[in-house]
Coordinates of C-alpha atoms in Angstrom, one line a residue:
X1 CA 46.3 110.7 125.2
X2 CA 45.5 112.1 128.7
X3 CA 47.7 115.1 129.6
X4 CA 49.7 115.4 126.4
X5 CA 47.7 118.2 124.8
X6 CA 47.7 120.2 128.0
X7 CA 51.5 120.1 128.5
X8 CA 52.7 123.6 127.9
X9 CA 56.0 124.3 126.2
X10 CA 58.1 127.4 126.3
X11 CA 60.5 128.5 123.6
X12 CA 63.9 129.0 125.2
X13 CA 66.9 130.3 123.3
X14 CA 67.9 126.8 122.1
X15 CA 64.5 125.4 121.3
X16 CA 64.4 121.7 121.5
X17 CA 68.2 121.2 121.5
X18 CA 69.3 119.7 124.8
X19 CA 72.4 120.5 126.7
X20 CA 73.9 117.2 125.7
X21 CA 74.9 118.9 122.4
X22 CA 77.1 121.3 124.3
X23 CA 79.9 120.9 126.7
X24 CA 78.1 121.6 130.0
X25 CA 76.7 118.8 132.0
X26 CA 73.6 119.5 134.1
X27 CA 74.3 120.3 137.7
X28 CA 72.1 119.6 140.7
X29 CA 72.4 121.5 144.0
X30 CA 70.9 120.1 147.2
X31 CA 70.6 122.5 150.2
X32 CA 70.9 120.6 153.4
X33 CA 72.6 117.4 154.4
X34 CA 69.9 116.2 156.8
X35 CA 67.9 113.0 156.2
X36 CA 66.0 114.5 153.1
X37 CA 69.2 115.8 151.5
X38 CA 71.0 112.5 151.9
X39 CA 68.0 110.6 150.6
X40 CA 67.9 112.8 147.5
X41 CA 71.6 112.3 146.8
X42 CA 71.4 108.5 147.3
X43 CA 68.4 108.3 144.8
X44 CA 70.3 110.4 142.3
X45 CA 73.2 107.9 142.3
X46 CA 71.2 104.7 142.5
X47 CA 68.1 105.5 140.3
X48 CA 69.6 107.8 137.7
X49 CA 73.3 107.0 138.0
X50 CA 73.8 110.7 138.2
X51 CA 76.9 112.1 140.0
X52 CA 77.2 115.8 139.2
X53 CA 75.5 117.1 142.3
X54 CA 76.6 119.2 145.3
X55 CA 75.2 119.2 148.8
X56 CA 75.6 122.4 150.7
X57 CA 75.4 122.1 154.5
X58 CA 75.6 125.1 156.8
X59 CA 76.7 123.0 159.8
X60 CA 80.1 121.2 160.3
X61 CA 78.6 117.7 160.1
X62 CA 75.7 116.0 158.4
X63 CA 72.6 114.5 160.0
X64 CA 70.1 117.3 160.3
X65 CA 67.6 116.9 163.2
X66 CA 69.4 113.9 164.6
X67 CA 72.6 115.9 164.7
X68 CA 71.1 118.9 166.4
X69 CA 68.7 117.3 168.9
X70 CA 70.8 115.6 171.6
X71 CA 68.7 116.2 174.7
X72 CA 68.4 113.3 177.2
X73 CA 65.9 110.7 176.0
X74 CA 65.8 112.0 172.5
X75 CA 64.5 109.4 170.1
X76 CA 61.9 108.6 167.4
X77 CA 58.2 108.0 167.9
X78 CA 58.1 105.9 164.7
X79 CA 59.5 102.4 164.6
X80 CA 63.0 102.4 163.1
X81 CA 62.3 99.8 160.5
X82 CA 59.9 102.3 158.9
X83 CA 61.9 105.4 159.8
X84 CA 64.6 104.4 157.3
X85 CA 65.1 104.5 153.6
X86 CA 63.4 101.7 151.6
X87 CA 66.7 101.3 149.7
X88 CA 68.8 101.0 152.8
X89 CA 67.0 98.9 155.4
X90 CA 68.8 98.4 158.7
X91 CA 68.7 95.0 160.4
X92 CA 70.5 96.2 163.4
X93 CA 68.1 98.5 165.1
X94 CA 68.5 97.9 168.8
X95 CA 64.9 98.5 169.7
X96 CA 61.6 99.3 168.0
X97 CA 61.8 103.0 168.7
X98 CA 65.4 104.0 168.1
X99 CA 67.2 106.6 170.1
X100 CA 69.0 109.7 168.8
X101 CA 72.5 108.2 168.8
X102 CA 71.4 105.2 166.7
X103 CA 69.5 107.4 164.3
X104 CA 72.4 109.7 163.9
X105 CA 74.8 106.8 163.3
X106 CA 72.4 105.3 160.6
X107 CA 72.3 108.5 158.6
X108 CA 76.0 109.3 158.9
X109 CA 76.7 105.7 157.9
X110 CA 74.7 106.2 154.7
X111 CA 76.6 109.3 154.0
X112 CA 79.8 107.3 154.0
X113 CA 78.4 104.1 152.5
X114 CA 77.2 105.9 149.3
X115 CA 80.4 108.1 149.0
X116 CA 78.6 111.4 149.5
X117 CA 81.5 113.0 151.3
X118 CA 83.0 114.1 148.0
X119 CA 79.7 115.7 147.0
X120 CA 79.3 117.6 150.3
X121 CA 80.5 121.0 151.3
X122 CA 80.2 121.5 155.0
X123 CA 80.1 124.9 156.8
X124 CA 78.6 126.4 153.7
X125 CA 75.3 128.2 153.6
X126 CA 73.1 129.1 150.7
X127 CA 72.1 132.8 151.0
X128 CA 70.1 133.3 147.8
X129 CA 69.2 131.5 144.5
X130 CA 67.9 133.3 141.4
X131 CA 66.4 131.8 138.3
X132 CA 67.7 133.1 135.0
X133 CA 65.0 132.7 132.3
X134 CA 67.4 133.1 129.5
X135 CA 70.0 130.6 130.6
X136 CA 67.4 128.3 132.3
X137 CA 69.4 127.8 135.4
X138 CA 69.8 129.0 139.0
X139 CA 72.6 131.3 140.1
X140 CA 73.2 130.4 143.8
X141 CA 75.0 132.6 146.2
X142 CA 76.9 130.4 148.7
X143 CA 79.1 131.4 151.7
X144 CA 81.7 129.1 153.1
X145 CA 83.0 129.9 156.6
X146 CA 86.6 129.5 157.5
X147 CA 88.0 129.1 153.9
X148 CA 91.0 131.1 155.0
X149 CA 92.2 132.4 158.3
X150 CA 90.0 135.2 159.6
X151 CA 87.3 134.9 157.0
X152 CA 85.2 132.9 154.7
X153 CA 84.5 132.7 151.0
X154 CA 81.5 133.8 148.9
X155 CA 80.8 132.5 145.4
X156 CA 78.1 132.0 142.8
X157 CA 77.3 128.4 141.8
X158 CA 75.2 127.5 138.7
X159 CA 72.7 124.7 138.8
X160 CA 69.9 123.5 136.5
X161 CA 68.1 121.7 139.3
X162 CA 67.7 123.0 142.9
X163 CA 66.5 120.9 145.9
X164 CA 65.8 122.5 149.2
X165 CA 66.0 119.8 151.8
X166 CA 66.2 121.9 155.0
X167 CA 63.5 120.0 156.9
X168 CA 60.1 120.9 158.3
X169 CA 61.4 121.9 161.8
X170 CA 63.6 124.9 161.4
X171 CA 65.1 126.9 164.3
X172 CA 64.2 126.5 168.0
X173 CA 61.0 128.4 168.8
X174 CA 60.6 130.6 171.9
X175 CA 57.2 132.0 172.9
X176 CA 57.3 135.4 171.3
X177 CA 55.1 137.0 174.0
X178 CA 57.6 135.9 176.7
X179 CA 60.0 138.7 177.6
X180 CA 63.0 139.0 179.9
X181 CA 64.9 136.0 178.7
X182 CA 68.2 137.9 178.6
X183 CA 67.7 139.0 182.3
X184 CA 67.8 135.5 183.8
X185 CA 71.0 135.0 185.9
X186 CA 71.0 131.2 185.6
X187 CA 71.4 129.0 182.6
X188 CA 68.7 129.2 179.9
X189 CA 68.5 127.1 176.7
X190 CA 66.2 125.3 174.3
X191 CA 65.9 121.5 174.2
X192 CA 66.9 121.6 170.5
X193 CA 70.3 123.1 171.5
X194 CA 70.9 121.1 174.7
X195 CA 73.6 122.5 177.0
X196 CA 75.5 119.4 178.0
X197 CA 78.0 121.6 179.9
X198 CA 75.2 122.7 182.3
X199 CA 75.2 120.5 185.4
X200 CA 71.6 119.9 186.7
X201 CA 72.5 118.0 189.8
X202 CA 71.2 119.7 192.9
X203 CA 69.5 122.5 191.0
X204 CA 65.9 123.8 190.6
X205 CA 65.0 123.4 186.9
X206 CA 62.0 125.0 185.2
X207 CA 60.8 123.3 182.0
X208 CA 58.5 125.3 179.8
X209 CA 56.3 123.2 177.6
X210 CA 54.9 119.7 177.7
X211 CA 55.1 118.6 174.1
X212 CA 57.0 115.7 172.5
X213 CA 60.6 116.9 173.5
X214 CA 59.7 117.7 177.1
X215 CA 57.9 114.5 177.5
X216 CA 61.1 112.7 176.5
X217 CA 63.7 114.5 178.5
X218 CA 61.8 115.2 181.8
X219 CA 61.6 111.5 182.7
X220 CA 65.3 111.1 182.1
X221 CA 66.6 114.2 184.0
X222 CA 64.1 113.5 186.9
X223 CA 65.9 110.1 187.7
X224 CA 68.3 112.2 189.7
X225 CA 66.4 112.9 192.9
X226 CA 68.6 116.0 193.6
X227 CA 67.1 117.7 190.5
X228 CA 63.9 119.5 191.3
X229 CA 61.8 119.9 188.2
X230 CA 58.9 122.3 187.8
X231 CA 57.1 121.7 184.5
X232 CA 55.1 124.8 183.3
X233 CA 52.3 123.6 180.9
X234 CA 49.8 125.6 179.0
X235 CA 47.7 123.0 177.1
X236 CA 47.0 119.3 178.0
X237 CA 48.2 116.7 175.5
X238 CA 46.9 113.3 174.5
X239 CA 49.4 110.5 175.4
X240 CA 49.7 107.1 173.7
X241 CA 51.2 104.2 175.6
X242 CA 54.5 103.3 173.9
X243 CA 55.1 99.5 173.5
X244 CA 58.8 99.6 173.0
X245 CA 60.9 96.4 172.8
X246 CA 64.4 95.3 172.1
X247 CA 65.3 93.2 169.1
X248 CA 67.1 90.0 170.1
X249 CA 70.4 89.0 168.4
X250 CA 68.6 86.1 166.6
X251 CA 66.0 88.5 165.2
X252 CA 68.6 90.8 163.9
X253 CA 70.3 87.8 162.3
X254 CA 67.0 86.8 160.6
X255 CA 66.5 90.4 159.3
X256 CA 70.1 90.4 157.9
X257 CA 70.2 86.9 156.4
X258 CA 66.8 85.7 155.3
X259 CA 65.5 87.6 152.3
X260 CA 62.1 89.3 152.5
X261 CA 61.6 89.0 156.3
X262 CA 62.8 92.5 157.2
X263 CA 60.9 94.0 154.2
X264 CA 57.7 92.2 155.3
X265 CA 58.2 93.4 158.9
X266 CA 58.5 97.0 157.6
X267 CA 55.4 96.6 155.4
X268 CA 53.4 95.3 158.4
X269 CA 54.5 98.3 160.5
X270 CA 53.4 100.6 157.7
X271 CA 50.0 99.0 157.2
X272 CA 49.3 98.9 160.9
X273 CA 50.3 102.6 161.3
X274 CA 48.6 103.9 158.1
X275 CA 45.1 102.6 159.0
X276 CA 45.3 104.9 162.0
X277 CA 44.6 107.8 159.7
X278 CA 40.9 107.2 160.1
X279 CA 41.2 108.6 163.6
X280 CA 41.8 112.1 162.2
X281 CA 38.6 112.3 160.3
X282 CA 35.7 113.7 162.3
X283 CA 33.2 111.7 160.1
X284 CA 34.4 108.6 161.9
X285 CA 32.8 109.7 165.2
X286 CA 32.7 106.2 166.7
X287 CA 36.5 105.8 166.1
X288 CA 37.1 109.1 167.9
X289 CA 34.9 108.2 170.8
X290 CA 36.6 104.8 171.4
X291 CA 40.0 106.4 171.0
X292 CA 39.2 109.2 173.5
X293 CA 38.0 106.6 176.0
X294 CA 41.1 104.5 175.7
X295 CA 43.5 107.4 175.9
X296 CA 41.6 108.9 178.9
X297 CA 42.1 105.6 180.7
X298 CA 45.8 105.7 179.8
X299 CA 46.2 109.1 181.5
X300 CA 44.1 108.1 184.5
X301 CA 46.0 104.9 185.1
X302 CA 49.5 106.4 184.9
X303 CA 49.3 110.0 186.1
X304 CA 48.9 111.1 189.8
X305 CA 45.3 111.7 190.7
X306 CA 45.9 115.4 191.6
X307 CA 46.9 116.1 188.0
X308 CA 44.5 113.9 186.1
X309 CA 41.6 116.3 185.5
X310 CA 43.8 119.0 184.0
X311 CA 45.8 116.5 182.0
X312 CA 42.8 115.2 180.0
X313 CA 42.3 117.4 176.9
X314 CA 38.9 118.8 175.8
X315 CA 39.8 118.5 172.1
X316 CA 39.7 115.4 170.0
X317 CA 42.7 113.0 169.9
X318 CA 44.9 113.9 167.0
X319 CA 44.0 117.6 166.9
X320 CA 47.6 118.2 168.3
X321 CA 50.3 115.7 167.7
X322 CA 49.8 112.9 170.1
X323 CA 52.7 112.0 172.3
X324 CA 54.2 108.6 172.7
X325 CA 54.6 108.3 176.5
X326 CA 58.1 107.4 177.4
X327 CA 57.5 107.7 181.1
X328 CA 56.3 111.3 181.4
X329 CA 52.9 110.6 183.1
X330 CA 54.4 108.3 185.7
X331 CA 57.3 110.6 186.5
X332 CA 54.8 113.3 187.5
X333 CA 54.3 111.3 190.7
X334 CA 57.9 111.6 191.8
X335 CA 58.5 113.9 194.7
X336 CA 61.1 116.0 192.7
X337 CA 58.6 116.7 189.8
X338 CA 55.7 119.1 189.9
X339 CA 53.3 120.3 187.2
X340 CA 52.0 123.9 187.1
X341 CA 49.3 125.3 184.8
X342 CA 49.7 128.9 185.9
X343 CA 50.1 131.4 183.1
X344 CA 53.6 132.8 182.7
X345 CA 54.2 136.6 182.5
X346 CA 57.9 136.8 181.9
X347 CA 61.4 135.6 182.8
X348 CA 63.1 137.6 185.5
X349 CA 66.6 137.5 187.1
X350 CA 65.5 134.9 189.8
X351 CA 63.4 132.7 187.6
X352 CA 59.8 133.0 186.2
X353 CA 57.2 135.6 187.0
X354 CA 53.6 134.3 186.8
X355 CA 50.6 136.3 185.8
X356 CA 49.5 136.2 189.4
X357 CA 52.6 138.1 190.4
X358 CA 54.3 135.1 192.0
X359 CA 58.0 134.6 191.2
X360 CA 59.2 131.0 191.0
X361 CA 62.9 130.9 191.7
X362 CA 65.0 128.7 189.4
X363 CA 68.6 127.8 188.7
X364 CA 68.0 126.6 185.1
X365 CA 65.3 127.2 182.5
X366 CA 64.8 124.8 179.7
X367 CA 62.4 125.6 176.8
X368 CA 60.6 122.6 175.2
X369 CA 58.5 124.8 173.1
X370 CA 59.0 123.4 169.6
X371 CA 60.4 124.8 166.4
X372 CA 59.7 127.4 163.8
X373 CA 58.0 126.0 160.7
X374 CA 58.8 129.0 158.5
X375 CA 61.3 128.0 155.9
X376 CA 63.5 131.1 156.3
X377 CA 66.3 129.4 154.3
X378 CA 64.1 129.0 151.3
X379 CA 65.3 132.3 149.8
X380 CA 64.7 131.8 146.1
X381 CA 63.8 134.3 143.3
X382 CA 61.8 132.6 140.5
X383 CA 60.9 133.1 136.9
X384 CA 58.4 135.8 137.7
X385 CA 60.9 137.9 139.7
X386 CA 59.2 137.1 143.1
X387 CA 60.4 134.9 146.0
X388 CA 58.8 131.8 147.5
X389 CA 58.0 133.8 150.6
X390 CA 56.2 136.3 148.4
X391 CA 54.1 133.4 147.0
X392 CA 53.3 132.2 150.5
X393 CA 52.2 135.7 151.5
X394 CA 50.0 136.0 148.5
X395 CA 48.3 132.7 149.4
X396 CA 48.1 133.6 153.1
X397 CA 49.9 130.4 154.2
X398 CA 52.7 128.2 152.8
X399 CA 51.3 126.5 149.7
X400 CA 52.7 124.0 147.2
X401 CA 51.9 121.3 144.7
X402 CA 52.4 117.9 146.4
X403 CA 54.3 119.8 149.1
X404 CA 57.2 120.0 146.6
X405 CA 56.7 122.4 143.7
X406 CA 55.8 126.1 143.5
X407 CA 54.4 127.9 140.4
X408 CA 56.8 130.4 139.1
X409 CA 59.9 128.4 140.2
X410 CA 61.1 126.0 137.5
X411 CA 63.2 123.0 138.5
X412 CA 62.8 123.8 142.2
X413 CA 61.8 121.1 144.6
X414 CA 61.4 120.8 148.4
X415 CA 60.8 118.0 150.7
X416 CA 58.5 118.1 153.7
X417 CA 56.9 121.2 152.2
X418 CA 53.3 122.4 152.9
X419 CA 50.8 119.7 153.7
X420 CA 53.1 116.7 153.6
X421 CA 53.5 115.7 157.3
X422 CA 51.5 112.9 158.9
X423 CA 50.8 112.6 162.6
X424 CA 50.7 108.8 162.4
X425 CA 53.3 107.8 159.9
X426 CA 57.0 107.9 158.9
X427 CA 58.0 111.2 157.2
X428 CA 60.8 109.2 155.5
X429 CA 58.1 107.5 153.4
X430 CA 56.8 111.0 152.4
X431 CA 60.3 112.1 151.5
X432 CA 60.8 109.1 149.2
X433 CA 57.4 109.6 147.5
X434 CA 58.4 113.3 146.8
X435 CA 61.8 112.3 145.6
X436 CA 60.4 109.6 143.3
X437 CA 58.1 112.3 141.8
X438 CA 60.9 114.9 141.4
X439 CA 63.4 112.4 139.8
X440 CA 60.9 111.7 137.0
X441 CA 60.5 115.4 136.4
X442 CA 64.3 116.2 136.3
X443 CA 65.4 113.1 134.2
X444 CA 64.6 114.8 130.9
X445 CA 66.6 117.8 132.0
X446 CA 69.6 115.7 133.1
X447 CA 69.4 113.8 129.9
X448 CA 69.5 117.0 127.9
X449 CA 66.1 116.6 126.3
X450 CA 64.4 119.4 128.2
X451 CA 65.5 122.6 130.1
X452 CA 62.9 123.0 132.8
X453 CA 59.6 121.9 134.2
X454 CA 57.4 124.3 136.2
X455 CA 54.1 123.5 137.9
X456 CA 51.3 125.8 136.8
X457 CA 49.3 128.1 139.0
X458 CA 46.1 126.3 137.9
X459 CA 47.3 122.9 138.9
X460 CA 48.6 124.1 142.3
X461 CA 45.3 125.9 143.0
X462 CA 43.3 122.8 142.0
X463 CA 45.4 120.5 144.2
X464 CA 45.1 122.8 147.2
X465 CA 41.3 123.1 146.7
X466 CA 41.2 119.3 146.9
X467 CA 43.3 119.5 150.1
X468 CA 41.0 122.1 151.6
X469 CA 37.9 120.0 151.0
X470 CA 39.5 117.0 152.8
X471 CA 40.9 119.2 155.6
X472 CA 37.4 120.6 156.3
X473 CA 36.4 117.3 158.0
X474 CA 39.7 116.7 159.8
X475 CA 40.2 117.0 163.6
X476 CA 43.2 119.4 163.2
X477 CA 41.0 122.5 162.8
X478 CA 39.4 122.1 166.3
X479 CA 42.3 123.4 168.3
X480 CA 45.4 125.6 168.0
X481 CA 48.7 123.8 167.2
X482 CA 51.8 124.2 165.1
X483 CA 49.6 122.5 162.4
X484 CA 47.7 125.7 161.9
X485 CA 49.5 128.5 163.7
X486 CA 51.5 131.2 161.8
X487 CA 52.9 134.3 163.3
X488 CA 50.8 133.7 166.4
X489 CA 47.5 133.6 164.3
X490 CA 45.3 130.6 163.6
X491 CA 45.3 129.8 159.9
X492 CA 44.3 126.9 157.7
X493 CA 46.3 123.7 158.3
X494 CA 49.5 124.0 156.2
X495 CA 51.4 121.1 157.7
X496 CA 49.3 117.8 157.4
X497 CA 48.4 115.7 154.4
X498 CA 44.7 114.8 154.9
X499 CA 44.9 111.2 154.0
X500 CA 46.9 108.0 154.5
X501 CA 50.5 108.2 153.4
X502 CA 49.6 105.4 150.8
X503 CA 47.4 108.0 149.1
X504 CA 50.2 110.5 149.1
X505 CA 52.5 107.9 147.5
X506 CA 49.8 107.2 144.9
X507 CA 49.6 110.9 144.0
X508 CA 53.4 111.1 143.6
X509 CA 53.9 107.8 141.8
X510 CA 54.0 109.5 138.4
X511 CA 53.9 113.1 137.3
X512 CA 50.7 114.5 135.9
X513 CA 52.5 116.1 133.0
X514 CA 49.6 118.4 132.2
X515 CA 50.2 120.1 135.5
X516 CA 53.6 121.4 134.3
X517 CA 54.9 123.9 131.8
X518 CA 57.9 122.6 129.9
X519 CA 60.7 124.7 128.3
X520 CA 63.0 123.4 125.6
X521 CA 61.2 120.0 125.6
X522 CA 59.9 119.7 122.1
X523 CA 62.0 116.7 121.2
X524 CA 61.2 115.0 124.5
X525 CA 57.5 115.6 124.0
X526 CA 57.7 114.0 120.5
X527 CA 59.5 111.0 122.0
X528 CA 56.9 110.8 124.8
X529 CA 54.1 111.0 122.3
X530 CA 55.7 108.3 120.1
X531 CA 56.2 106.0 123.2
X532 CA 52.5 106.4 124.1
X533 CA 51.4 105.5 120.6
X534 CA 53.7 102.5 120.6
X535 CA 52.3 101.3 123.9
X536 CA 48.7 101.7 122.7
X537 CA 49.6 100.0 119.4
X538 CA 51.2 97.1 121.2
X539 CA 48.2 96.6 123.5
X540 CA 45.9 96.8 120.6
X541 CA 47.8 94.1 118.8
X542 CA 47.8 91.9 121.8
X543 CA 44.1 92.3 122.4
X544 CA 43.4 91.7 118.7
X545 CA 45.4 88.4 118.8
X546 CA 43.6 87.3 122.0
X547 CA 40.2 88.1 120.4
X548 CA 41.1 86.2 117.2
X549 CA 42.3 83.2 119.2
X550 CA 39.2 83.2 121.3
X551 CA 37.0 83.4 118.2
X552 CA 38.9 80.5 116.6
X553 CA 38.5 78.4 119.8
X554 CA 34.8 79.1 119.9
X555 CA 34.3 77.9 116.3
X556 CA 36.0 74.6 117.1

């Protein structure tokens, strides 16, 4: 039987006896109540009928990125019917590409719909988790703010299973080389923490960055002609025309009332999007050539002629995340919007000092410079006495098995970990694939027939060698981006999965048990072996009957 002989079992103090023989029920802790954390909780309830889990969320509300990002024009660049859980399709998306308020309402609605409020502890952060080899569980230090007047509360929580669902985009990122931020006399903030109390009317606004966020909010704030916007850009971006449309009331009715239509619509969006992966492989030179020509024409047809030459990138499309154009290129032609490519030296009291020495006076500075991808919250000490961050440093970059498991860390799972993201597809689909894989691994633990499963170093190295081989022909290595930048240095791509998301789902569909070391799973392994022999015996019997009947038919 493939994989059985290679499955490694550890002893454990209780051998094969599961926890079901004792009084303690297994406990699952989920760190983060964003889209991934809520998705995990929903699948625990619906797929495993398991309810003994706790979600710790450091903020005062749930929703993750769609709670935090409230800048003008904020929305999704993936169609809503695919950017949603497969178990909870939404017939009421207002438009193809939903905006932040609708996305936030969708996820908060799921939190209430599935009764997750009673499982969630808000204003509570996880400081540290330590694995205890003897007890086969995590001791998790949590801190709750405002438990009593003038202070908070610190406690240790035990859990057999630990999910870190803190998202791929962590805290807002400011250019580390840019000094003087604290000297500016005006208002200064990052788009990820939009200051709605700052009035922009009649002011001179400097926007640093021209990525996805800036390309969404600049067209919106520029609609007020009294707001003068100076966009400081460093690198040109590839823009894709966004064909947005509104769903009519009758279409929403069809989605809600005719079985299969909404699912088929979602599947069509997925298929149409996933075939675009071929764009990211340099071996498909003709695809890249045609795409470059089409996108170049898009920029030429929309942007002012004075900016066109500098707006067209020299690198291949897809090397950086391509931007769905929500009006950015056209708004550059407005009299109150200007684009500057001058290198910035620092922030000063009056505004921004350029490398040339020129000072650009400003009233407001808004950073649209992305997010940190370093999972600072992933503070876990594993079975080998080292942290996840130590493992990342040893490997040189964040590294994982299926972007979810780390060797040396039993029963620990992440979502949107290293090499999971896709520049062309819904990350929700990736989350669900990872969750499906994790649930199969933790079920024996929750049932009391195993204590832990830990991916091996050998399996993780083998998987990442496979990734590296595929990444070697991808377009992502040809320029510097957040895909391959760590601490200001260019490293191997640790963000993208080098394939269609359908392939990632295929890899996650069922655990390769030989890749994991099991502890306290002797009874489970015997049952698994018995089930395999039973299936083989059944198929052998069926084939024998078929052959016998066929032979009889031939004789007659």
